[in-house]
Amino acid sequence: MDKTEIYEIWDRFEQSAATEVLIELNGARLSFKKEAAGKKADPAIRSEAGDRTAPDPSKRPDARRDSALEENGEAVKAPLLGTFYRAPSPEADPFVKVGDKVQKGDVVAMIEAMKLMNELVAPRDGVVKEICVEDGELAEYGQILMWLE
């Protein structure tokens, strides 16, 4: 990861609602953290080699907690840090909308990370009940992106 990529991640983090981001790559750990929602992030970038402890995404204050969805549904979570996209291109229709039926393996969204587009697929058959992230928003590793029921 070079300085340009770090600054690109930093800029996206600054514009997002996320309060903390952790990136681990080749034994190095890069962490960004905002003091409080709405405040600027601390400009210090910390890198610690060998520290592989990732935060528990369910402990984040913005973690979605809807008991009905948790009992009957399944969360589609971000497999990596990146920009969440609901459609394959700005002009295209979204892959899915709330209320759409999906089958296991259907593409439901994409995450762009380091200029690579990663397809997110439905983990099971179901109906899209909620989309928790805005198009173009930075998604954290493990963040709930949508709920299937």
Coordinates of C-alpha atoms in Angstrom, one line a residue:
M1 CA 0.0 0.0 0.0
D2 CA 1.5 3.3 -1.0
K3 CA 1.0 6.8 0.3
T4 CA -1.6 7.7 -2.4
E5 CA -3.8 4.7 -1.5
I6 CA -3.6 5.6 2.2
Y7 CA -4.7 9.2 1.4
E8 CA -7.5 8.0 -0.7
I9 CA -8.7 5.7 2.1
W10 CA -8.3 8.6 4.5
D11 CA -10.4 11.0 2.3
R12 CA -13.2 8.4 2.0
F13 CA -13.1 7.8 5.7
E14 CA -13.4 11.5 6.4
Q15 CA -16.5 11.7 4.2
S16 CA -18.1 8.6 5.7
A17 CA -20.2 8.2 8.8
A18 CA -17.7 5.6 10.0
T19 CA -16.0 6.4 13.3
E20 CA -13.2 3.8 13.1
V21 CA -11.4 1.9 10.4
L22 CA -8.8 -0.9 10.7
I23 CA -6.8 -2.2 7.8
E24 CA -4.4 -5.1 8.0
L25 CA -2.1 -5.9 5.2
N26 CA 1.1 -8.0 5.2
G27 CA 1.5 -7.9 8.9
A28 CA 1.0 -4.1 9.1
R29 CA -2.0 -2.5 10.8
L30 CA -3.4 0.9 9.7
S31 CA -6.0 2.5 12.0
F32 CA -8.1 5.6 11.5
K33 CA -10.4 6.8 14.3
K34 CA -12.7 9.8 14.7
E35 CA -13.1 11.3 18.2
A36 CA -16.9 11.6 17.9
A37 CA -19.6 11.5 15.2
G38 CA -19.5 14.7 13.1
K39 CA -16.0 15.7 14.3
K40 CA -12.8 15.6 12.2
A41 CA -10.7 12.5 12.5
D42 CA -7.4 12.6 14.3
P43 CA -4.8 13.2 11.7
A44 CA -2.3 10.8 13.2
I45 CA -2.0 7.5 11.3
R46 CA -0.8 4.6 13.3
S47 CA 0.8 1.5 11.9
E48 CA 1.8 -1.4 14.1
A49 CA 3.5 -4.5 12.6
G50 CA 2.3 -7.8 13.9
D51 CA -0.8 -6.6 15.7
R52 CA -3.6 -8.7 14.2
T53 CA -6.4 -8.0 16.6
A54 CA -9.4 -6.8 14.6
P55 CA -12.3 -5.0 16.4
D56 CA -15.6 -6.8 16.8
P57 CA -18.0 -5.1 14.3
S58 CA -21.0 -5.9 16.5
K59 CA -19.6 -3.7 19.2
R60 CA -19.7 -0.6 17.0
P61 CA -22.3 2.0 18.2
D62 CA -23.8 2.1 14.7
A63 CA -24.3 -1.7 14.5
R64 CA -27.9 -2.5 13.5
R65 CA -29.9 -4.2 16.1
D66 CA -33.4 -5.3 14.9
S67 CA -34.4 -8.4 16.9
A68 CA -37.0 -9.5 14.2
L69 CA -34.4 -9.3 11.5
E70 CA -31.7 -11.0 13.6
E71 CA -34.0 -13.9 14.4
N72 CA -35.5 -14.5 11.0
G73 CA -33.0 -12.9 8.7
E74 CA -29.4 -12.9 7.7
A75 CA -27.1 -10.0 7.4
V76 CA -25.0 -9.4 4.3
K77 CA -21.7 -8.1 5.7
A78 CA -18.8 -6.3 4.1
P79 CA -16.1 -8.8 3.5
L80 CA -13.5 -6.0 3.3
L81 CA -13.1 -2.3 3.7
G82 CA -14.2 -0.4 0.5
T83 CA -16.7 1.7 -1.2
F84 CA -20.2 0.2 -1.4
Y85 CA -22.1 0.3 -4.7
R86 CA -25.6 -0.8 -5.3
A87 CA -25.3 -0.9 -9.1
P88 CA -22.6 -2.0 -11.6
S89 CA -22.3 1.5 -13.0
P90 CA -23.8 5.0 -12.2
E91 CA -26.2 4.7 -15.1
A92 CA -27.4 1.1 -14.3
D93 CA -30.3 0.0 -12.2
P94 CA -29.3 -1.3 -8.7
F95 CA -28.7 -5.0 -8.3
V96 CA -31.4 -5.2 -5.7
K97 CA -34.0 -3.0 -4.0
V98 CA -35.9 -3.5 -0.8
G99 CA -38.6 -6.1 -1.4
D100 CA -36.7 -7.9 -4.2
K101 CA -36.5 -11.7 -4.0
V102 CA -33.0 -13.1 -4.3
Q103 CA -31.5 -16.6 -4.7
K104 CA -28.4 -17.9 -3.1
G105 CA -25.4 -16.7 -5.2
D106 CA -27.2 -13.7 -6.8
V107 CA -25.1 -10.6 -6.9
V108 CA -26.6 -8.0 -4.5
A109 CA -24.0 -5.3 -4.5
M110 CA -20.3 -4.5 -5.1
I111 CA -17.5 -3.2 -3.0
E112 CA -14.5 -1.4 -4.6
A113 CA -11.3 -1.8 -2.8
M114 CA -7.9 -0.7 -4.1
K115 CA -9.5 -0.2 -7.6
L116 CA -10.8 -3.7 -7.7
M117 CA -14.6 -4.4 -7.9
N118 CA -15.7 -7.2 -5.6
E119 CA -19.1 -8.8 -6.1
L120 CA -21.2 -9.5 -3.0
V121 CA -23.6 -12.4 -3.3
A122 CA -26.7 -13.4 -1.4
P123 CA -25.7 -16.0 1.2
R124 CA -29.2 -17.7 0.9
D125 CA -32.5 -17.4 -0.8
G126 CA -34.7 -14.6 0.6
V127 CA -36.2 -11.1 0.3
V128 CA -34.2 -7.9 0.7
K129 CA -35.7 -6.3 3.9
E130 CA -33.3 -3.4 4.5
I131 CA -30.3 -1.8 2.8
C132 CA -28.2 -0.2 5.6
V133 CA -25.5 1.6 3.6
E134 CA -25.9 4.5 1.0
D135 CA -24.6 4.0 -2.5
G136 CA -21.0 5.3 -2.7
E137 CA -20.5 5.2 1.1
L138 CA -17.3 3.7 2.7
A139 CA -18.1 0.3 4.2
E140 CA -16.0 -1.1 7.1
Y141 CA -14.9 -4.7 7.3
G142 CA -17.8 -6.7 8.9
Q143 CA -20.3 -3.8 8.6
I144 CA -23.9 -4.9 7.9
L145 CA -24.8 -3.8 4.4
M146 CA -28.2 -5.3 4.1
W147 CA -30.6 -7.7 5.6
L148 CA -32.3 -10.7 3.9
E149 CA -35.3 -12.4 5.3

